[in-house]
Coordinates of C-alpha atoms and ligand atoms in Angstrom, one line a residue:
M654 CA 102.9 103.6 123.0
T655 CA 104.9 101.5 120.4
D656 CA 106.7 103.0 117.5
E657 CA 106.4 99.8 115.6
L658 CA 104.4 100.7 112.4
L659 CA 103.0 97.9 110.0
Y660 CA 103.6 97.8 106.4
R661 CA 102.3 95.7 103.8
I662 CA 103.6 94.4 100.5
G663 CA 101.3 92.9 98.0
L664 CA 101.8 90.7 94.9
A665 CA 100.1 90.6 91.7
G666 CA 100.7 87.7 89.4
P667 CA 99.0 84.6 88.1
S668 CA 100.0 80.9 88.5
R669 CA 103.7 79.8 88.0
V670 CA 105.0 83.4 87.3
G671 CA 107.6 83.1 89.9
K672 CA 105.8 85.0 92.9
S673 CA 107.1 82.6 95.6
S674 CA 110.7 82.2 94.2
L675 CA 111.0 85.9 94.2
V676 CA 109.9 86.5 97.7
V677 CA 112.3 83.7 99.0
S678 CA 115.2 84.8 97.0
L679 CA 114.4 88.3 98.7
L680 CA 114.4 86.8 102.3
R681 CA 116.9 83.9 102.0
D682 CA 120.2 86.1 101.9
S683 CA 118.8 89.3 103.2
R684 CA 121.3 89.6 105.9
E685 CA 124.1 89.2 103.4
Q686 CA 122.3 91.5 101.0
L687 CA 122.3 94.2 103.5
G688 CA 125.8 93.9 104.5
G689 CA 127.6 97.1 105.6
Y690 CA 124.3 98.7 106.3
P691 CA 122.8 99.2 109.6
L692 CA 119.6 97.3 108.6
H693 CA 118.3 93.7 109.5
L694 CA 115.4 92.1 107.9
T695 CA 114.3 89.1 109.7
A696 CA 111.5 86.6 110.1
A697 CA 109.3 87.8 112.8
D698 CA 107.7 84.4 113.6
L699 CA 108.5 80.7 113.4
G700 CA 105.8 80.0 110.6
T701 CA 107.7 82.6 108.4
E702 CA 111.2 81.3 109.2
R703 CA 109.8 77.6 108.4
R704 CA 108.3 78.8 105.2
V705 CA 111.5 80.4 103.8
A706 CA 113.6 77.4 104.9
K707 CA 111.3 75.1 103.2
T708 CA 110.7 77.2 99.9
T709 CA 114.6 77.6 99.7
A710 CA 115.2 73.9 100.0
E711 CA 112.7 73.4 97.1
L712 CA 114.4 76.1 95.1
D713 CA 118.0 74.6 95.8
N714 CA 116.3 71.2 94.6
S715 CA 115.6 72.4 91.2
L716 CA 119.2 72.2 90.5
I717 CA 120.3 68.7 90.8
Q718 CA 123.2 66.9 89.2
G719 CA 123.6 69.6 86.5
E720 CA 119.9 69.6 85.5
F721 CA 117.3 72.2 86.1
R722 CA 114.0 71.1 87.0
S723 CA 111.5 74.0 86.4
D724 CA 108.9 72.0 88.3
A725 CA 110.6 71.6 91.5
L726 CA 108.8 74.4 93.3
A727 CA 105.3 73.2 94.2
G728 CA 102.7 75.9 93.3
N729 CA 101.0 77.4 96.5
V730 CA 97.8 75.6 97.6
E731 CA 97.0 78.5 100.2
A732 CA 97.8 82.0 100.9
F733 CA 100.5 82.6 103.4
T734 CA 101.5 85.9 105.1
F735 CA 105.3 86.3 105.7
Q736 CA 105.7 88.2 109.1
L737 CA 108.8 90.2 108.9
R738 CA 110.9 92.8 110.9
L739 CA 113.0 95.5 109.7
A740 CA 115.4 97.3 112.3
A741 CA 116.4 100.3 110.6
G742 CA 119.2 100.9 113.3
P743 CA 120.5 99.9 116.8
K744 CA 117.9 102.6 118.6
S745 CA 115.2 102.2 116.2
A746 CA 112.1 100.4 117.3
G747 CA 111.8 98.9 113.8
L748 CA 109.1 98.1 111.3
R749 CA 107.0 95.4 111.1
I750 CA 106.3 94.2 107.3
E751 CA 103.8 91.7 106.1
L752 CA 104.0 90.2 102.6
M753 CA 101.2 87.9 101.4
D754 CA 101.9 85.2 98.9
Y755 CA 98.9 83.2 97.4
P756 CA 98.1 80.6 94.8
G757 CA 98.4 82.5 91.3
K758 CA 95.2 80.5 90.1
W759 CA 93.3 82.7 92.4
F760 CA 94.4 85.7 90.5
N761 CA 92.8 84.9 87.4
P762 CA 89.1 84.5 87.2
R763 CA 89.4 81.9 84.5
T764 CA 91.4 79.4 86.7
R765 CA 90.1 80.7 90.4
P766 CA 88.4 77.6 91.9
D767 CA 84.5 78.3 92.8
D768 CA 85.4 77.7 96.6
S769 CA 88.4 80.3 96.6
V770 CA 86.2 83.3 96.0
A771 CA 86.2 84.6 99.9
D772 CA 90.1 83.7 100.0
W773 CA 90.8 85.9 97.0
A774 CA 88.5 88.8 98.4
A775 CA 90.7 88.4 101.6
C776 CA 93.9 88.7 99.2
K777 CA 92.5 91.6 97.4
D778 CA 91.6 93.5 100.7
F779 CA 95.4 92.9 101.9
I780 CA 96.5 94.1 98.5
A781 CA 94.3 97.3 98.8
N782 CA 96.1 98.0 102.1
A783 CA 99.6 97.7 100.9
S784 CA 102.0 100.5 100.5
V785 CA 103.8 98.3 97.7
L786 CA 102.6 96.5 95.0
V787 CA 105.3 93.8 93.2
V788 CA 104.4 92.6 90.0
P789 CA 106.7 89.7 88.8
V790 CA 106.7 89.6 85.1
E791 CA 107.9 86.2 83.5
A792 CA 110.5 87.7 80.9
I793 CA 110.4 84.6 78.7
V794 CA 106.7 85.0 78.0
L795 CA 107.4 88.3 76.8
M796 CA 110.6 88.0 75.1
E797 CA 109.8 84.7 73.3
A798 CA 106.6 85.9 71.8
T799 CA 107.0 86.4 68.0
G800 CA 103.9 87.1 65.8
T801 CA 100.3 88.1 66.8
R802 CA 99.2 85.0 67.9
Q803 CA 102.1 84.5 70.4
R804 CA 101.8 88.2 71.6
A805 CA 98.1 87.5 72.3
A806 CA 98.9 84.3 74.1
S807 CA 101.6 86.0 76.2
K808 CA 99.1 88.7 77.4
Q809 CA 96.9 85.9 78.5
L810 CA 99.7 84.1 80.2
L811 CA 100.7 87.1 82.2
A812 CA 97.1 87.7 83.0
L813 CA 97.8 91.4 81.7
E814 CA 94.1 92.4 82.2
E815 CA 94.0 91.2 85.8
V816 CA 97.2 92.7 86.6
A817 CA 95.9 96.1 85.3
K818 CA 92.6 95.8 87.4
T819 CA 94.6 95.0 90.3
A820 CA 96.7 98.1 89.8
E821 CA 94.0 100.1 89.4
W822 CA 92.4 99.2 92.8
W823 CA 95.6 99.4 94.6
A824 CA 96.3 102.7 92.9
T825 CA 92.7 104.1 93.7
S826 CA 93.4 102.8 97.5
R827 CA 96.7 104.4 97.6
G828 CA 95.3 107.6 96.0
Q829 CA 93.3 108.3 99.4
Y830 CA 96.6 108.5 101.4
R831 CA 98.7 110.7 99.3
D832 CA 100.8 112.0 102.1
E833 CA 101.9 108.1 102.5
P834 CA 104.6 106.7 100.2
A835 CA 103.6 104.1 97.5
L836 CA 105.6 102.2 95.2
L837 CA 104.8 99.9 92.3
L838 CA 107.7 97.6 91.3
L839 CA 107.5 95.8 87.8
C840 CA 110.1 93.0 88.3
P841 CA 110.8 90.8 85.3
V842 CA 112.0 87.3 86.6
K843 CA 113.3 84.3 84.8
C844 CA 115.4 86.8 82.8
E845 CA 119.1 85.0 82.9
S846 CA 119.1 84.8 79.1
Y847 CA 118.7 88.5 78.6
F848 CA 121.6 89.8 80.7
A849 CA 125.2 89.6 80.1
D850 CA 126.1 90.7 83.7
N851 CA 125.5 87.2 85.2
L852 CA 126.6 83.9 83.5
N853 CA 125.0 84.4 80.3
A854 CA 126.7 86.1 77.5
T855 CA 123.8 87.9 75.5
D856 CA 122.5 91.3 76.5
R857 CA 118.8 92.0 75.5
S858 CA 118.1 94.1 78.5
T859 CA 117.3 97.0 76.5
E860 CA 114.9 95.1 74.5
L861 CA 113.3 93.5 77.7
H862 CA 113.0 97.0 79.4
E863 CA 111.1 98.2 76.4
A864 CA 108.7 95.4 76.2
V865 CA 107.8 95.6 79.8
R866 CA 107.2 99.4 79.4
T867 CA 105.0 99.0 76.5
T868 CA 103.0 95.8 77.5
Y869 CA 102.6 97.2 81.0
A870 CA 101.7 100.8 79.8
K871 CA 98.1 100.6 80.9
V872 CA 99.2 99.3 84.4
I873 CA 101.6 102.4 84.5
D874 CA 99.0 104.6 83.3
T875 CA 96.2 103.5 85.8
V876 CA 98.6 104.2 88.7
R877 CA 99.7 107.5 87.5
D878 CA 96.2 108.5 87.0
N879 CA 94.9 107.2 90.3
A880 CA 97.9 107.5 92.8
P881 CA 100.0 110.2 91.1
H882 CA 102.4 110.3 94.2
A883 CA 103.3 106.7 93.7
E884 CA 106.7 105.8 92.6
I885 CA 107.0 103.2 89.6
A886 CA 110.1 101.2 89.3
Y887 CA 111.4 98.5 87.3
C888 CA 113.8 95.9 88.6
A889 CA 114.8 92.8 86.7
V890 CA 115.8 89.8 88.8
D891 CA 117.5 86.4 88.3
T892 CA 116.4 84.1 91.0
I893 CA 118.0 81.0 89.5
G894 CA 120.7 82.6 87.4
C895 CA 122.8 79.7 86.4
V896 CA 120.6 78.5 83.5
S897 CA 120.1 79.5 79.8
L898 CA 117.2 79.2 77.7
V899 CA 117.7 76.6 75.0
R900 CA 114.2 76.9 73.4
A901 CA 110.7 78.0 74.3
D902 CA 107.8 76.0 72.8
W903 CA 104.2 77.7 72.6
T904 CA 101.4 74.9 72.7
E905 CA 97.9 74.8 74.3
E906 CA 96.7 72.9 77.0
G907 CA 92.8 72.8 77.8
G908 CA 92.3 75.5 75.3
Q909 CA 94.7 77.7 77.0
P910 CA 98.0 79.0 75.9
V911 CA 101.1 77.4 77.6
I912 CA 105.0 78.2 76.9
R913 CA 107.2 75.3 77.6
A914 CA 110.8 76.4 78.4
K915 CA 113.9 74.3 78.2
Y916 CA 117.0 75.4 79.9
R917 CA 120.7 74.1 80.2
V918 CA 122.6 74.4 83.4
I919 CA 125.8 76.9 83.1
G920 CA 128.4 78.0 85.3
D921 CA 129.4 75.1 87.7
G922 CA 126.1 73.7 87.8
E923 CA 125.9 73.5 91.6
E924 CA 125.1 77.0 92.7
M925 CA 122.5 79.5 91.8
S926 CA 123.6 83.0 90.8
F927 CA 121.0 85.5 92.1
K928 CA 121.3 88.9 90.5
G929 CA 119.2 92.0 90.9
I930 CA 117.9 90.6 94.4
D931 CA 120.1 93.1 96.3
H932 CA 118.6 96.1 93.8
L933 CA 115.1 94.9 94.8
L934 CA 115.9 94.9 98.2
T935 CA 117.4 98.5 98.1
L936 CA 114.4 99.8 96.2
L937 CA 112.1 98.1 98.8
L938 CA 114.2 99.4 101.9
R939 CA 114.4 102.9 100.4
H940 CA 110.5 103.0 100.1
L941 CA 110.0 101.4 103.9
V942 CA 112.6 103.6 105.4
D943 CA 111.3 106.6 103.7
A944 CA 107.9 105.7 104.8
Q945 CA 108.9 105.2 108.5
H946 CA 110.9 108.4 108.5
R947 CA 107.8 110.4 107.4
A948 CA 105.7 108.7 110.3
L949 CA 108.7 109.4 113.0
E950 CA 108.8 113.1 111.9
I951 CA 105.1 113.4 112.6
L952 CA 105.4 111.6 115.9
A953 CA 108.4 113.7 116.7
V954 CA 106.5 116.8 116.2
Q955 CA 103.5 115.6 118.3
R956 CA 105.8 114.3 121.1
E957 CA 107.8 117.6 121.2
R958 CA 104.4 119.6 121.6
A959 CA 103.5 117.2 124.5
A960 CA 106.9 117.5 126.1
A961 CA 106.6 121.5 125.8
E962 CA 103.0 121.3 127.4
A963 CA 104.1 119.1 130.2
E964 CA 107.2 121.3 131.1
A965 CA 105.0 124.4 131.1
L966 CA 102.7 122.6 133.5
A967 CA 105.5 121.5 135.7
I968 CA 107.0 124.8 136.2
R969 CA 103.9 126.9 136.3
N970 CA 103.5 129.3 139.2
E971 CA 100.2 128.9 140.9
G972 CA 100.6 131.4 143.5
L973 CA 101.6 131.1 147.2
I974 CA 99.0 128.7 148.3
G975 CA 98.7 127.1 145.0
N976 CA 102.2 126.1 144.8
L977 CA 102.2 125.0 148.6
L978 CA 99.2 122.7 147.8
L979 CA 100.8 121.3 144.7
S980 CA 103.9 120.6 146.8
L981 CA 102.2 119.0 149.7
S982 CA 99.7 116.8 147.8
G983 CA 102.9 115.4 145.5
Q984 CA 101.1 116.9 142.5
R985 CA 104.3 119.0 141.6
R986 CA 106.4 115.9 141.7
R987 CA 104.1 114.1 139.5
R988 CA 104.0 117.0 137.0
R989 CA 107.9 117.1 136.9
Q990 CA 108.1 113.3 136.4
L991 CA 105.4 113.7 133.5
S992 CA 107.5 116.3 131.9
S993 CA 110.6 114.3 132.2
D994 CA 108.9 111.1 130.7
R995 CA 107.7 113.3 127.9
R996 CA 111.0 114.8 127.2
G997 CA 112.6 111.4 127.1
A998 CA 110.1 110.1 124.5
A999 CA 110.4 113.3 122.2
D1000 CA 114.4 113.1 122.4
S1001 CA 114.3 109.3 121.6
T1002 CA 112.1 110.0 118.5
H1003 CA 114.1 112.7 117.5
R1004 CA 117.3 110.5 117.6
Q1005 CA 115.4 107.9 115.7
V1006 CA 114.6 110.5 113.0
E1007 CA 118.5 111.4 112.7
E1008 CA 119.4 107.9 112.7
L1009 CA 117.0 107.3 109.9
N1010 CA 118.5 110.4 108.0
E1011 CA 121.7 108.4 107.9
V1012 CA 120.3 105.2 106.6
I1013 CA 118.4 107.1 103.9
K1014 CA 121.7 108.8 102.9
D1015 CA 123.2 105.3 102.7
L1016 CA 120.5 103.6 100.8
A1017 CA 120.5 106.6 98.3
E1018 CA 124.2 106.2 97.7
R1019 CA 123.9 102.5 97.1
P1020 CA 124.8 101.9 93.4
L1021 CA 122.0 100.2 91.3
S1022 CA 122.7 98.6 87.7
A1023 CA 121.2 100.9 85.0
K1024 CA 120.5 97.8 83.0
R1025 CA 118.4 96.1 85.8
V1026 CA 116.9 99.2 87.4
N1027 CA 114.8 102.2 86.3
T1028 CA 112.3 104.5 87.4
W1029 CA 109.4 105.6 85.3
Ligands
LIG724 N1 114.5 80.0 84.9 C1 113.9 80.7 85.8 N2 113.0 79.9 86.4 C2 112.5 80.5 87.6 C3 112.8 81.6 88.2 N3 112.2 82.0 89.2 C4 111.2 80.9 89.3 N4 111.5 80.1 88.3 C5 110.8 78.7 88.0 O1 109.5 78.9 88.1 C6 108.4 78.1 88.4 C7 107.4 78.7 89.2 O2 107.8 79.5 90.2 P1 107.0 79.9 91.6 O3 107.8 80.9 92.3 O4 106.6 78.7 92.2 O5 105.8 80.7 90.9 P2 104.4 81.2 91.6 O6 104.1 82.4 91.0 O7 104.7 81.3 93.1 O8 103.4 80.2 91.4 P3 102.0 79.7 92.2 O9 102.5 79.4 93.6 O10 101.5 78.6 91.4 O11 101.2 80.9 92.0 C8 109.5 77.4 89.8 O12 109.4 76.1 89.4 C9 110.9 77.9 89.4 O13 111.7 76.8 89.2 C10 114.0 82.4 87.4 O14 114.5 83.5 87.9 N5 114.6 81.7 86.3
LIG725 MG1 103.8 80.4 94.8

C-alpha cells in the first residue's frame, strides 16, 4: 500500500486576471522559496516541467529593454493540470498534488464558448474535489475603480458573481468532509503599486485589504456557511514586481467594460521582483502538510492495530499438538513474518508522523508579512 495521497488545488478566476502567472511564479522558484526547510516541491512529470519552463519564459519576456508588455503571456486555450510532488521529509513517502489551470473565458458564462461546456464541467468537477481554492484578485481593478459605474464595472471584470457561485459549490462539497482540511485563498495580484515593501514607495496595503474584504464578503460568507471548518486566508502577491502603475483607463469593448493599465518599469528594469510568493507557498504548505499529517495519524492507528493483532496471532499458544502442527506446516514462521512486516509498517508510519510534526513546527514559525497576509 502506498502512503502517497493526492491533493487538488483549484483556481477560480476570469480571463487575464493572472491565474497562470500566479501558478508559475509559485513553481518556478519553489526550491529556493523552500530554502532551509525539509520540503521539496517538484514537477512530477515532463509535461508539467515543460509547461512551467514555457510560461516562465513568456513571463520573463514581458520585460524587454526596460519595457513591460502586459500582453506577453498568451492566454490559455485549453486546460492544463500541473502534476506536482511534495516530499515533506527525507523518510516521507510524499504527497501528490494536482493543480488545474484553464482559460479564464470558460469561467464566465458570458464569455464561455458554446463548445467549451463539457470542458468547463470537467473543471468544475476538479474544483469540487479540491481541498484548496485559490482566487486571484486583480488588484488594479479593485483599487482604480472610483464612482458607481467603475465599481459596477470592476465587479463584472472580477466576475464576482461567478467567483461567489464557484466558492459556494466548492464549500458545499468541502462541507461533506469536515474532518479534512479546506483552505480558501484570496490572492490579490498585480498589486505592486500598493505596497512599499518591494520596489514601489506608496503603501496602500490596508486599503487593498479592506477592498478585498468588503468586495468578497459574499464569497467569504458562503464559505463560512457551507464549510465552517475551512480556513480563509488573504495573501497579496507581486508576480512582476518591478513595475509601477502610471495610469488605468476604463473603456468598453463589445459592450463589456475593460481596464487598460499603463506601467513603467522600475528597479534595474532587467529582473522581476517577486514578493509574497514565499508567503503563499507557506500557506499552501501548512495546509497540505497538515492534511497529510491528519491522514497519516489515522493510518498509524490502523497499522498499529493490525501489528498488534498479527503479533498476538504469532505468539498465540494453540496447545501441544496445535503448536507442533503450526511449526511443522511453517504456519508459525509465516505468522511471525507477518507480525514483523506489520510492526515495520506501523513504526515507519509513526516516524513519518513525527517527522511531519517537525515540519509543521517549522512552517508555523516561518514569519509572514502582516501587510500581505491575513487570515479571516
Ligand atoms: N503588473 C502585473 N501584471 C501581471 C501580474 N501577473 C500577471 N500580470 C499580467 O497579466 C496578464 C495576464 O496574466 P495571465 O496569468 O496570463 O492571466 P490568466 O488568468 O491566466 O488568463 P487566461 O489564461 O486568459 O485565463 C499577463 O500578460 C501578465 O503579464 C502582476 O503581478 N503584475
Ligand atoms: Mg492563463
